[in-house]
Amino acid sequence: MKGKIIFVVILVAIVAFVSNQVLIIDKGTEGQYTGVVAFDASAHSGSDWEKISAEIISNAVDINAINLSELGAGKAIKFKGTVNEFTSKAGGKRNTMTVTPEGYTGNMTFTVQLGSIYSGTAIRDVQTVKQFGDFTNQTEWSQYAKALNSQLDKEVVAPLAINESIQGKTINLTGAATASGNAVTITPVALTIE
Amino acid sequence: MKKDNSQLIMTLLKGRTFIVLILLIIFFSFASPSFLSLNTLTMVAKHVALYGILALGMTFVIITGGIDLSVGSVVGLVGMLAGGLIQEGLTIGAKTYYFTVPAIVVLMLCIGCLIGLVNGLIITKLNVAAFITTLGTMYICRGLANLRSNGATFAAIGGYEGLGNVGLKALGADFMGIPAGVYVFAILSIIAAVLLNRTPTGWHILAVGGNEKSAKLSGIKADQVKIMTYVISGFCAAWIGLINTAQLSAAHPASGDGWEMNAIAATVLGGTSMSGGSGTIIGTIVGAFVIGVINDGMTMCGVSEFWQKIIRGAVIILAVVIDQTQRNLQAKMALQARNESK
């Protein structure tokens, strides 16, 4: 009996102490207390997009003027070409098209990413508006790449509502290209259909 | 003459861990010139405190004839929970609760006790072997620790002034040149020694370990005593979870992995019998220091981690062999004394 009373007293004391030593705030409002602003990659990509797309467009070189095996991690390129085949995967979330650039005679295949999900970090790696050092860590740096990709989808690709009907048409494309083996992957920055 | 001899041997055997400790310190002082410096000794004490505190709780458990394999996982779980409470708070519904560091310490100690209570209840009320029960809770706690963050680390746990939860670092900091963990170790050691040697509870623990049946017959609530030892062990493990997290300023779900073995080793080296019934706190403390000096000393001498494991294992086996020899000798001497008095 005595032991139980002591136990209850200790328990009550703990509860009283702990409930006195707690700060209760509304969920998600930590920033107001800590002064730390959560990183929002889309805010960066939103404000940077105009500069980045202008930079890539002005730096873009014609695809026939460069050695494609030296594309590496990414280069800004542009060309006029014919769409061969439109492919839609993952329930329309991974659309791509294969293209043949005008005047190209090599054996590389050209695939253009059409979203809404884009692989890789080509846009981020080609641009020079923001550097890795502008961010706190590599997580933010990779979030920035993703945010740029969704920004380009919103600004460039989605408004065109591309579907199978694009096959056979001629396009003007500017974008960031990467190469792996014989495959060149292009993430578009400007795209017009003739 | 013969009797005097065996008495001398007995004294030596009883103080063997301490003698070994002295010899080790002398050996490493020669082997590595920087070993016997204040910095090194502080570092050793800091490491010793980590498994020493675990070993304190383990001593109580082993004295009752049990074993607690879950302590290492409790270290990991408590670290993760404490780290999570500081960094993310506790979200219930639309409100998030940020506790102050003292409150977190109290809560985590309660968690440690609770896990010990569960261990004790399963062992005594459901009659599951201590080894199996604590093996199970070891896995459960490790799993929970990983679940808390999906296996990720809580890094840079500093708390925020605005949320009023700064200050965990104090548990990992130095005060007057001595790490906070060492103070905790000292205070808990004193409490443990008093509890074991100067209170009825301590005598009950020894009695239950010596002979549970006769302890029960003499009116001791053996189950309660056993449960209490596991609660003590969980309590000690929670301290280590907090201290370790504070020292690293980070919580990793795998931290404390395998530390239960160091605690058991220190306890056994300190002369606590695995079959229960006997053991001392001072022995455990010395045992913890032996393990600590061996570990740090060998590292300072550049012995490879692999050899360290082999040597550590050999030392533990040797300790138990000597322990057994002592028991045999003791029994023989008691028999001799009885024959002489006839």
PDB file of N, CA, C and O in Angstrom, chain B residues 34-103:
ATOM      1  N   SER B  34      52.003   8.567 -23.966  1.00  0.00           N
ATOM      2  CA  SER B  34      50.994   9.600 -23.691  1.00  0.00           C
ATOM      3  C   SER B  34      49.796   9.035 -22.918  1.00  0.00           C
ATOM      4  O   SER B  34      48.838   9.739 -22.654  1.00  0.00           O
ATOM      5  N   PHE B  35      49.878   7.744 -22.548  1.00  0.00           N
ATOM      6  CA  PHE B  35      48.717   7.144 -21.904  1.00  0.00           C
ATOM      7  C   PHE B  35      48.450   7.759 -20.536  1.00  0.00           C
ATOM      8  O   PHE B  35      47.314   8.056 -20.193  1.00  0.00           O
ATOM      9  N   LEU B  36      49.510   7.944 -19.764  1.00  0.00           N
ATOM     10  CA  LEU B  36      49.318   8.425 -18.392  1.00  0.00           C
ATOM     11  C   LEU B  36      49.310   9.947 -18.356  1.00  0.00           C
ATOM     12  O   LEU B  36      50.094  10.570 -17.678  1.00  0.00           O
ATOM     13  N   SER B  37      48.381  10.544 -19.136  1.00  0.00           N
ATOM     14  CA  SER B  37      48.247  11.994 -19.087  1.00  0.00           C
ATOM     15  C   SER B  37      46.815  12.312 -18.713  1.00  0.00           C
ATOM     16  O   SER B  37      45.930  11.463 -18.836  1.00  0.00           O
ATOM     17  N   LEU B  38      46.611  13.531 -18.265  1.00  0.00           N
ATOM     18  CA  LEU B  38      45.278  13.909 -17.795  1.00  0.00           C
ATOM     19  C   LEU B  38      44.257  13.784 -18.919  1.00  0.00           C
ATOM     20  O   LEU B  38      43.143  13.281 -18.727  1.00  0.00           O
ATOM     21  N   ASN B  39      44.672  14.207 -20.120  1.00  0.00           N
ATOM     22  CA  ASN B  39      43.756  14.147 -21.262  1.00  0.00           C
ATOM     23  C   ASN B  39      43.294  12.727 -21.540  1.00  0.00           C
ATOM     24  O   ASN B  39      42.116  12.465 -21.738  1.00  0.00           O
ATOM     25  N   THR B  40      44.269  11.802 -21.562  1.00  0.00           N
ATOM     26  CA  THR B  40      43.934  10.419 -21.865  1.00  0.00           C
ATOM     27  C   THR B  40      43.036   9.836 -20.790  1.00  0.00           C
ATOM     28  O   THR B  40      42.037   9.175 -21.085  1.00  0.00           O
ATOM     29  N   LEU B  41      43.389  10.103 -19.530  1.00  0.00           N
ATOM     30  CA  LEU B  41      42.595   9.528 -18.448  1.00  0.00           C
ATOM     31  C   LEU B  41      41.163  10.076 -18.482  1.00  0.00           C
ATOM     32  O   LEU B  41      40.206   9.352 -18.231  1.00  0.00           O
ATOM     33  N   THR B  42      41.021  11.365 -18.843  1.00  0.00           N
ATOM     34  CA  THR B  42      39.680  11.934 -18.963  1.00  0.00           C
ATOM     35  C   THR B  42      38.912  11.227 -20.064  1.00  0.00           C
ATOM     36  O   THR B  42      37.734  10.889 -19.908  1.00  0.00           O
ATOM     37  N   MET B  43      39.621  10.970 -21.174  1.00  0.00           N
ATOM     38  CA  MET B  43      38.977  10.299 -22.300  1.00  0.00           C
ATOM     39  C   MET B  43      38.562   8.882 -21.907  1.00  0.00           C
ATOM     40  O   MET B  43      37.443   8.447 -22.197  1.00  0.00           O
ATOM     41  N   VAL B  44      39.469   8.185 -21.208  1.00  0.00           N
ATOM     42  CA  VAL B  44      39.139   6.825 -20.772  1.00  0.00           C
ATOM     43  C   VAL B  44      37.912   6.865 -19.851  1.00  0.00           C
ATOM     44  O   VAL B  44      36.973   6.084 -20.006  1.00  0.00           O
ATOM     45  N   ALA B  45      37.924   7.822 -18.917  1.00  0.00           N
ATOM     46  CA  ALA B  45      36.802   7.912 -17.975  1.00  0.00           C
ATOM     47  C   ALA B  45      35.496   8.178 -18.710  1.00  0.00           C
ATOM     48  O   ALA B  45      34.443   7.626 -18.369  1.00  0.00           O
ATOM     49  N   LYS B  46      35.575   9.000 -19.764  1.00  0.00           N
ATOM     50  CA  LYS B  46      34.385   9.320 -20.552  1.00  0.00           C
ATOM     51  C   LYS B  46      33.825   8.052 -21.203  1.00  0.00           C
ATOM     52  O   LYS B  46      32.625   7.815 -21.208  1.00  0.00           O
ATOM     53  N   HIS B  47      34.734   7.222 -21.736  1.00  0.00           N
ATOM     54  CA  HIS B  47      34.292   5.969 -22.365  1.00  0.00           C
ATOM     55  C   HIS B  47      33.796   4.977 -21.329  1.00  0.00           C
ATOM     56  O   HIS B  47      32.803   4.292 -21.531  1.00  0.00           O
ATOM     57  N   VAL B  48      34.535   4.934 -20.200  1.00  0.00           N
ATOM     58  CA  VAL B  48      34.155   3.989 -19.151  1.00  0.00           C
ATOM     59  C   VAL B  48      32.756   4.311 -18.629  1.00  0.00           C
ATOM     60  O   VAL B  48      31.961   3.408 -18.381  1.00  0.00           O
ATOM     61  N   ALA B  49      32.465   5.616 -18.513  1.00  0.00           N
ATOM     62  CA  ALA B  49      31.151   6.011 -17.994  1.00  0.00           C
ATOM     63  C   ALA B  49      30.050   5.408 -18.853  1.00  0.00           C
ATOM     64  O   ALA B  49      29.008   4.986 -18.347  1.00  0.00           O
ATOM     65  N   LEU B  50      30.284   5.355 -20.178  1.00  0.00           N
ATOM     66  CA  LEU B  50      29.239   4.851 -21.076  1.00  0.00           C
ATOM     67  C   LEU B  50      28.846   3.417 -20.759  1.00  0.00           C
ATOM     68  O   LEU B  50      27.686   3.114 -20.549  1.00  0.00           O
ATOM     69  N   TYR B  51      29.849   2.498 -20.721  1.00  0.00           N
ATOM     70  CA  TYR B  51      29.386   1.147 -20.395  1.00  0.00           C
ATOM     71  C   TYR B  51      29.374   0.873 -18.909  1.00  0.00           C
ATOM     72  O   TYR B  51      28.761  -0.084 -18.472  1.00  0.00           O
ATOM     73  N   GLY B  52      30.039   1.749 -18.128  1.00  0.00           N
ATOM     74  CA  GLY B  52      29.969   1.592 -16.670  1.00  0.00           C
ATOM     75  C   GLY B  52      28.555   1.760 -16.157  1.00  0.00           C
ATOM     76  O   GLY B  52      28.077   0.986 -15.335  1.00  0.00           O
ATOM     77  N   ILE B  53      27.859   2.778 -16.676  1.00  0.00           N
ATOM     78  CA  ILE B  53      26.483   3.016 -16.215  1.00  0.00           C
ATOM     79  C   ILE B  53      25.583   1.854 -16.634  1.00  0.00           C
ATOM     80  O   ILE B  53      24.754   1.380 -15.858  1.00  0.00           O
ATOM     81  N   LEU B  54      25.790   1.369 -17.866  1.00  0.00           N
ATOM     82  CA  LEU B  54      25.021   0.193 -18.297  1.00  0.00           C
ATOM     83  C   LEU B  54      25.323  -0.989 -17.381  1.00  0.00           C
ATOM     84  O   LEU B  54      24.433  -1.755 -17.013  1.00  0.00           O
ATOM     85  N   ALA B  55      26.610  -1.126 -17.007  1.00  0.00           N
ATOM     86  CA  ALA B  55      27.020  -2.263 -16.195  1.00  0.00           C
ATOM     87  C   ALA B  55      26.431  -2.184 -14.786  1.00  0.00           C
ATOM     88  O   ALA B  55      26.166  -3.215 -14.170  1.00  0.00           O
ATOM     89  N   LEU B  56      26.211  -0.959 -14.284  1.00  0.00           N
ATOM     90  CA  LEU B  56      25.596  -0.817 -12.962  1.00  0.00           C
ATOM     91  C   LEU B  56      24.232  -1.496 -12.954  1.00  0.00           C
ATOM     92  O   LEU B  56      23.913  -2.299 -12.078  1.00  0.00           O
ATOM     93  N   GLY B  57      23.411  -1.148 -13.950  1.00  0.00           N
ATOM     94  CA  GLY B  57      22.084  -1.763 -14.040  1.00  0.00           C
ATOM     95  C   GLY B  57      22.204  -3.261 -14.266  1.00  0.00           C
ATOM     96  O   GLY B  57      21.468  -4.051 -13.666  1.00  0.00           O
ATOM     97  N   MET B  58      23.167  -3.628 -15.134  1.00  0.00           N
ATOM     98  CA  MET B  58      23.349  -5.041 -15.452  1.00  0.00           C
ATOM     99  C   MET B  58      23.722  -5.835 -14.201  1.00  0.00           C
ATOM    100  O   MET B  58      23.315  -6.984 -14.046  1.00  0.00           O
ATOM    101  N   THR B  59      24.502  -5.203 -13.300  1.00  0.00           N
ATOM    102  CA  THR B  59      24.910  -5.899 -12.080  1.00  0.00           C
ATOM    103  C   THR B  59      23.697  -6.360 -11.278  1.00  0.00           C
ATOM    104  O   THR B  59      23.618  -7.507 -10.845  1.00  0.00           O
ATOM    105  N   PHE B  60      22.730  -5.447 -11.120  1.00  0.00           N
ATOM    106  CA  PHE B  60      21.523  -5.817 -10.360  1.00  0.00           C
ATOM    107  C   PHE B  60      20.816  -6.991 -11.027  1.00  0.00           C
ATOM    108  O   PHE B  60      20.379  -7.930 -10.372  1.00  0.00           O
ATOM    109  N   VAL B  61      20.691  -6.911 -12.353  1.00  0.00           N
ATOM    110  CA  VAL B  61      19.973  -7.952 -13.083  1.00  0.00           C
ATOM    111  C   VAL B  61      20.694  -9.291 -12.946  1.00  0.00           C
ATOM    112  O   VAL B  61      20.085 -10.323 -12.655  1.00  0.00           O
ATOM    113  N   ILE B  62      22.020  -9.262 -13.123  1.00  0.00           N
ATOM    114  CA  ILE B  62      22.777 -10.509 -13.102  1.00  0.00           C
ATOM    115  C   ILE B  62      22.807 -11.096 -11.687  1.00  0.00           C
ATOM    116  O   ILE B  62      22.794 -12.311 -11.509  1.00  0.00           O
ATOM    117  N   ILE B  63      22.814 -10.230 -10.678  1.00  0.00           N
ATOM    118  CA  ILE B  63      22.802 -10.741  -9.297  1.00  0.00           C
ATOM    119  C   ILE B  63      21.541 -11.583  -9.046  1.00  0.00           C
ATOM    120  O   ILE B  63      21.584 -12.595  -8.357  1.00  0.00           O
ATOM    121  N   THR B  64      20.411 -11.183  -9.654  1.00  0.00           N
ATOM    122  CA  THR B  64      19.201 -11.982  -9.455  1.00  0.00           C
ATOM    123  C   THR B  64      19.185 -13.199 -10.378  1.00  0.00           C
ATOM    124  O   THR B  64      18.184 -13.898 -10.453  1.00  0.00           O
ATOM    125  N   GLY B  65      20.287 -13.434 -11.099  1.00  0.00           N
ATOM    126  CA  GLY B  65      20.345 -14.605 -11.969  1.00  0.00           C
ATOM    127  C   GLY B  65      19.800 -14.348 -13.358  1.00  0.00           C
ATOM    128  O   GLY B  65      19.655 -15.260 -14.148  1.00  0.00           O
ATOM    129  N   GLY B  66      19.478 -13.083 -13.665  1.00  0.00           N
ATOM    130  CA  GLY B  66      18.924 -12.761 -14.985  1.00  0.00           C
ATOM    131  C   GLY B  66      19.982 -12.206 -15.897  1.00  0.00           C
ATOM    132  O   GLY B  66      21.191 -12.280 -15.629  1.00  0.00           O
ATOM    133  N   ILE B  67      19.518 -11.657 -17.012  1.00  0.00           N
ATOM    134  CA  ILE B  67      20.414 -10.973 -17.953  1.00  0.00           C
ATOM    135  C   ILE B  67      19.557  -9.975 -18.719  1.00  0.00           C
ATOM    136  O   ILE B  67      18.356 -10.190 -18.889  1.00  0.00           O
ATOM    137  N   ASP B  68      20.154  -8.857 -19.120  1.00  0.00           N
ATOM    138  CA  ASP B  68      19.391  -7.860 -19.871  1.00  0.00           C
ATOM    139  C   ASP B  68      20.133  -7.538 -21.163  1.00  0.00           C
ATOM    140  O   ASP B  68      21.078  -6.755 -21.164  1.00  0.00           O
ATOM    141  N   LEU B  69      19.696  -8.163 -22.237  1.00  0.00           N
ATOM    142  CA  LEU B  69      20.355  -7.924 -23.526  1.00  0.00           C
ATOM    143  C   LEU B  69      19.808  -6.697 -24.233  1.00  0.00           C
ATOM    144  O   LEU B  69      20.335  -6.285 -25.261  1.00  0.00           O
ATOM    145  N   SER B  70      18.735  -6.113 -23.691  1.00  0.00           N
ATOM    146  CA  SER B  70      18.061  -5.041 -24.424  1.00  0.00           C
ATOM    147  C   SER B  70      18.710  -3.674 -24.225  1.00  0.00           C
ATOM    148  O   SER B  70      18.361  -2.725 -24.907  1.00  0.00           O
ATOM    149  N   VAL B  71      19.670  -3.567 -23.288  1.00  0.00           N
ATOM    150  CA  VAL B  71      20.139  -2.223 -22.932  1.00  0.00           C
ATOM    151  C   VAL B  71      20.755  -1.461 -24.117  1.00  0.00           C
ATOM    152  O   VAL B  71      20.537  -0.260 -24.259  1.00  0.00           O
ATOM    153  N   GLY B  72      21.508  -2.172 -24.962  1.00  0.00           N
ATOM    154  CA  GLY B  72      22.112  -1.488 -26.108  1.00  0.00           C
ATOM    155  C   GLY B  72      21.066  -0.867 -27.006  1.00  0.00           C
ATOM    156  O   GLY B  72      21.200   0.271 -27.469  1.00  0.00           O
ATOM    157  N   SER B  73      19.988  -1.615 -27.247  1.00  0.00           N
ATOM    158  CA  SER B  73      18.919  -1.098 -28.098  1.00  0.00           C
ATOM    159  C   SER B  73      18.165   0.033 -27.422  1.00  0.00           C
ATOM    160  O   SER B  73      17.722   0.975 -28.080  1.00  0.00           O
ATOM    161  N   VAL B  74      18.028  -0.055 -26.090  1.00  0.00           N
ATOM    162  CA  VAL B  74      17.362   1.031 -25.363  1.00  0.00           C
ATOM    163  C   VAL B  74      18.165   2.319 -25.532  1.00  0.00           C
ATOM    164  O   VAL B  74      17.594   3.396 -25.696  1.00  0.00           O
ATOM    165  N   VAL B  75      19.499   2.175 -25.526  1.00  0.00           N
ATOM    166  CA  VAL B  75      20.360   3.349 -25.763  1.00  0.00           C
ATOM    167  C   VAL B  75      20.003   3.990 -27.101  1.00  0.00           C
ATOM    168  O   VAL B  75      19.786   5.198 -27.196  1.00  0.00           O
ATOM    169  N   GLY B  76      19.903   3.142 -28.134  1.00  0.00           N
ATOM    170  CA  GLY B  76      19.573   3.661 -29.464  1.00  0.00           C
ATOM    171  C   GLY B  76      18.188   4.277 -29.508  1.00  0.00           C
ATOM    172  O   GLY B  76      17.996   5.370 -30.034  1.00  0.00           O
ATOM    173  N   LEU B  77      17.219   3.581 -28.916  1.00  0.00           N
ATOM    174  CA  LEU B  77      15.828   4.055 -28.965  1.00  0.00           C
ATOM    175  C   LEU B  77      15.677   5.375 -28.216  1.00  0.00           C
ATOM    176  O   LEU B  77      15.079   6.323 -28.730  1.00  0.00           O
ATOM    177  N   VAL B  78      16.246   5.437 -27.011  1.00  0.00           N
ATOM    178  CA  VAL B  78      16.132   6.666 -26.220  1.00  0.00           C
ATOM    179  C   VAL B  78      16.791   7.830 -26.953  1.00  0.00           C
ATOM    180  O   VAL B  78      16.248   8.938 -26.999  1.00  0.00           O
ATOM    181  N   GLY B  79      17.950   7.550 -27.556  1.00  0.00           N
ATOM    182  CA  GLY B  79      18.623   8.601 -28.318  1.00  0.00           C
ATOM    183  C   GLY B  79      17.743   9.133 -29.427  1.00  0.00           C
ATOM    184  O   GLY B  79      17.607  10.344 -29.615  1.00  0.00           O
ATOM    185  N   MET B  80      17.124   8.223 -30.162  1.00  0.00           N
ATOM    186  CA  MET B  80      16.269   8.632 -31.280  1.00  0.00           C
ATOM    187  C   MET B  80      15.054   9.404 -30.783  1.00  0.00           C
ATOM    188  O   MET B  80      14.664  10.418 -31.369  1.00  0.00           O
ATOM    189  N   LEU B  81      14.443   8.915 -29.702  1.00  0.00           N
ATOM    190  CA  LEU B  81      13.253   9.604 -29.188  1.00  0.00           C
ATOM    191  C   LEU B  81      13.619  10.996 -28.684  1.00  0.00           C
ATOM    192  O   LEU B  81      12.915  11.975 -28.958  1.00  0.00           O
ATOM    193  N   ALA B  82      14.741  11.079 -27.964  1.00  0.00           N
ATOM    194  CA  ALA B  82      15.161  12.380 -27.439  1.00  0.00           C
ATOM    195  C   ALA B  82      15.494  13.328 -28.594  1.00  0.00           C
ATOM    196  O   ALA B  82      15.052  14.487 -28.613  1.00  0.00           O
ATOM    197  N   GLY B  83      16.250  12.806 -29.571  1.00  0.00           N
ATOM    198  CA  GLY B  83      16.612  13.629 -30.728  1.00  0.00           C
ATOM    199  C   GLY B  83      15.374  14.099 -31.470  1.00  0.00           C
ATOM    200  O   GLY B  83      15.263  15.257 -31.866  1.00  0.00           O
ATOM    201  N   GLY B  84      14.430  13.193 -31.635  1.00  0.00           N
ATOM    202  CA  GLY B  84      13.198  13.537 -32.338  1.00  0.00           C
ATOM    203  C   GLY B  84      12.387  14.577 -31.590  1.00  0.00           C
ATOM    204  O   GLY B  84      11.847  15.506 -32.197  1.00  0.00           O
ATOM    205  N   LEU B  85      12.321  14.443 -30.252  1.00  0.00           N
ATOM    206  CA  LEU B  85      11.542  15.401 -29.463  1.00  0.00           C
ATOM    207  C   LEU B  85      12.143  16.789 -29.571  1.00  0.00           C
ATOM    208  O   LEU B  85      11.420  17.788 -29.599  1.00  0.00           O
ATOM    209  N   ILE B  86      13.472  16.859 -29.621  1.00  0.00           N
ATOM    210  CA  ILE B  86      14.103  18.176 -29.708  1.00  0.00           C
ATOM    211  C   ILE B  86      13.924  18.760 -31.107  1.00  0.00           C
ATOM    212  O   ILE B  86      13.574  19.925 -31.275  1.00  0.00           O
ATOM    213  N   GLN B  87      14.140  17.899 -32.111  1.00  0.00           N
ATOM    214  CA  GLN B  87      14.163  18.455 -33.456  1.00  0.00           C
ATOM    215  C   GLN B  87      12.774  18.618 -34.080  1.00  0.00           C
ATOM    216  O   GLN B  87      12.537  19.585 -34.789  1.00  0.00           O
ATOM    217  N   GLU B  88      11.892  17.676 -33.803  1.00  0.00           N
ATOM    218  CA  GLU B  88      10.580  17.719 -34.455  1.00  0.00           C
ATOM    219  C   GLU B  88       9.443  17.933 -33.476  1.00  0.00           C
ATOM    220  O   GLU B  88       8.309  18.188 -33.887  1.00  0.00           O
ATOM    221  N   GLY B  89       9.731  17.781 -32.193  1.00  0.00           N
ATOM    222  CA  GLY B  89       8.664  17.879 -31.211  1.00  0.00           C
ATOM    223  C   GLY B  89       7.744  16.683 -31.308  1.00  0.00           C
ATOM    224  O   GLY B  89       8.008  15.731 -32.028  1.00  0.00           O
ATOM    225  N   LEU B  90       6.668  16.757 -30.556  1.00  0.00           N
ATOM    226  CA  LEU B  90       5.699  15.666 -30.552  1.00  0.00           C
ATOM    227  C   LEU B  90       4.405  16.237 -31.112  1.00  0.00           C
ATOM    228  O   LEU B  90       3.817  17.135 -30.527  1.00  0.00           O
ATOM    229  N   THR B  91       4.013  15.746 -32.287  1.00  0.00           N
ATOM    230  CA  THR B  91       2.825  16.306 -32.922  1.00  0.00           C
ATOM    231  C   THR B  91       1.619  15.424 -32.626  1.00  0.00           C
ATOM    232  O   THR B  91       1.612  14.240 -32.930  1.00  0.00           O
ATOM    233  N   ILE B  92       0.623  16.026 -31.971  1.00  0.00           N
ATOM    234  CA  ILE B  92      -0.636  15.329 -31.738  1.00  0.00           C
ATOM    235  C   ILE B  92      -1.724  16.206 -32.332  1.00  0.00           C
ATOM    236  O   ILE B  92      -1.917  17.341 -31.895  1.00  0.00           O
ATOM    237  N   GLY B  93      -2.396  15.701 -33.339  1.00  0.00           N
ATOM    238  CA  GLY B  93      -3.426  16.492 -33.991  1.00  0.00           C
ATOM    239  C   GLY B  93      -2.818  17.730 -34.629  1.00  0.00           C
ATOM    240  O   GLY B  93      -1.831  17.649 -35.352  1.00  0.00           O
ATOM    241  N   ALA B  94      -3.375  18.905 -34.326  1.00  0.00           N
ATOM    242  CA  ALA B  94      -2.923  20.131 -34.955  1.00  0.00           C
ATOM    243  C   ALA B  94      -1.896  20.864 -34.101  1.00  0.00           C
ATOM    244  O   ALA B  94      -1.467  21.961 -34.435  1.00  0.00           O
ATOM    245  N   LYS B  95      -1.512  20.249 -32.972  1.00  0.00           N
ATOM    246  CA  LYS B  95      -0.582  20.921 -32.064  1.00  0.00           C
ATOM    247  C   LYS B  95       0.736  20.154 -32.019  1.00  0.00           C
ATOM    248  O   LYS B  95       0.765  18.935 -32.130  1.00  0.00           O
ATOM    249  N   THR B  96       1.834  20.902 -31.862  1.00  0.00           N
ATOM    250  CA  THR B  96       3.126  20.274 -31.693  1.00  0.00           C
ATOM    251  C   THR B  96       3.658  20.648 -30.318  1.00  0.00           C
ATOM    252  O   THR B  96       3.616  21.817 -29.931  1.00  0.00           O
ATOM    253  N   TYR B  97       4.142  19.641 -29.584  1.00  0.00           N
ATOM    254  CA  TYR B  97       4.633  19.852 -28.226  1.00  0.00           C
ATOM    255  C   TYR B  97       6.147  19.849 -28.237  1.00  0.00           C
ATOM    256  O   TYR B  97       6.765  18.889 -28.685  1.00  0.00           O
ATOM    257  N   TYR B  98       6.749  20.941 -27.777  1.00  0.00           N
ATOM    258  CA  TYR B  98       8.201  20.987 -27.620  1.00  0.00           C
ATOM    259  C   TYR B  98       8.514  21.015 -26.128  1.00  0.00           C
ATOM    260  O   TYR B  98       8.124  21.948 -25.434  1.00  0.00           O
ATOM    261  N   PHE B  99       9.220  19.962 -25.672  1.00  0.00           N
ATOM    262  CA  PHE B  99       9.546  19.877 -24.261  1.00  0.00           C
ATOM    263  C   PHE B  99      10.898  20.513 -23.989  1.00  0.00           C
ATOM    264  O   PHE B  99      11.770  20.540 -24.851  1.00  0.00           O
ATOM    265  N   THR B 100      11.071  21.023 -22.772  1.00  0.00           N
ATOM    266  CA  THR B 100      12.391  21.517 -22.385  1.00  0.00           C
ATOM    267  C   THR B 100      13.293  20.311 -22.154  1.00  0.00           C
ATOM    268  O   THR B 100      12.818  19.184 -22.001  1.00  0.00           O
ATOM    269  N   VAL B 101      14.599  20.575 -22.135  1.00  0.00           N
ATOM    270  CA  VAL B 101      15.536  19.465 -21.990  1.00  0.00           C
ATOM    271  C   VAL B 101      15.335  18.709 -20.668  1.00  0.00           C
ATOM    272  O   VAL B 101      15.315  17.475 -20.668  1.00  0.00           O
ATOM    273  N   PRO B 102      15.149  19.409 -19.522  1.00  0.00           N
ATOM    274  CA  PRO B 102      14.900  18.630 -18.291  1.00  0.00           C
ATOM    275  C   PRO B 102      13.681  17.710 -18.423  1.00  0.00           C
ATOM    276  O   PRO B 102      13.719  16.566 -17.966  1.00  0.00           O
ATOM    277  N   ALA B 103      12.631  18.203 -19.075  1.00  0.00           N
ATOM    278  CA  ALA B 103      11.443  17.369 -19.250  1.00  0.00           C
ATOM    279  C   ALA B 103      11.758  16.173 -20.139  1.00  0.00           C
ATOM    280  O   ALA B 103      11.280  15.053 -19.880  1.00  0.00           O
TER     281      ALA B 103
END
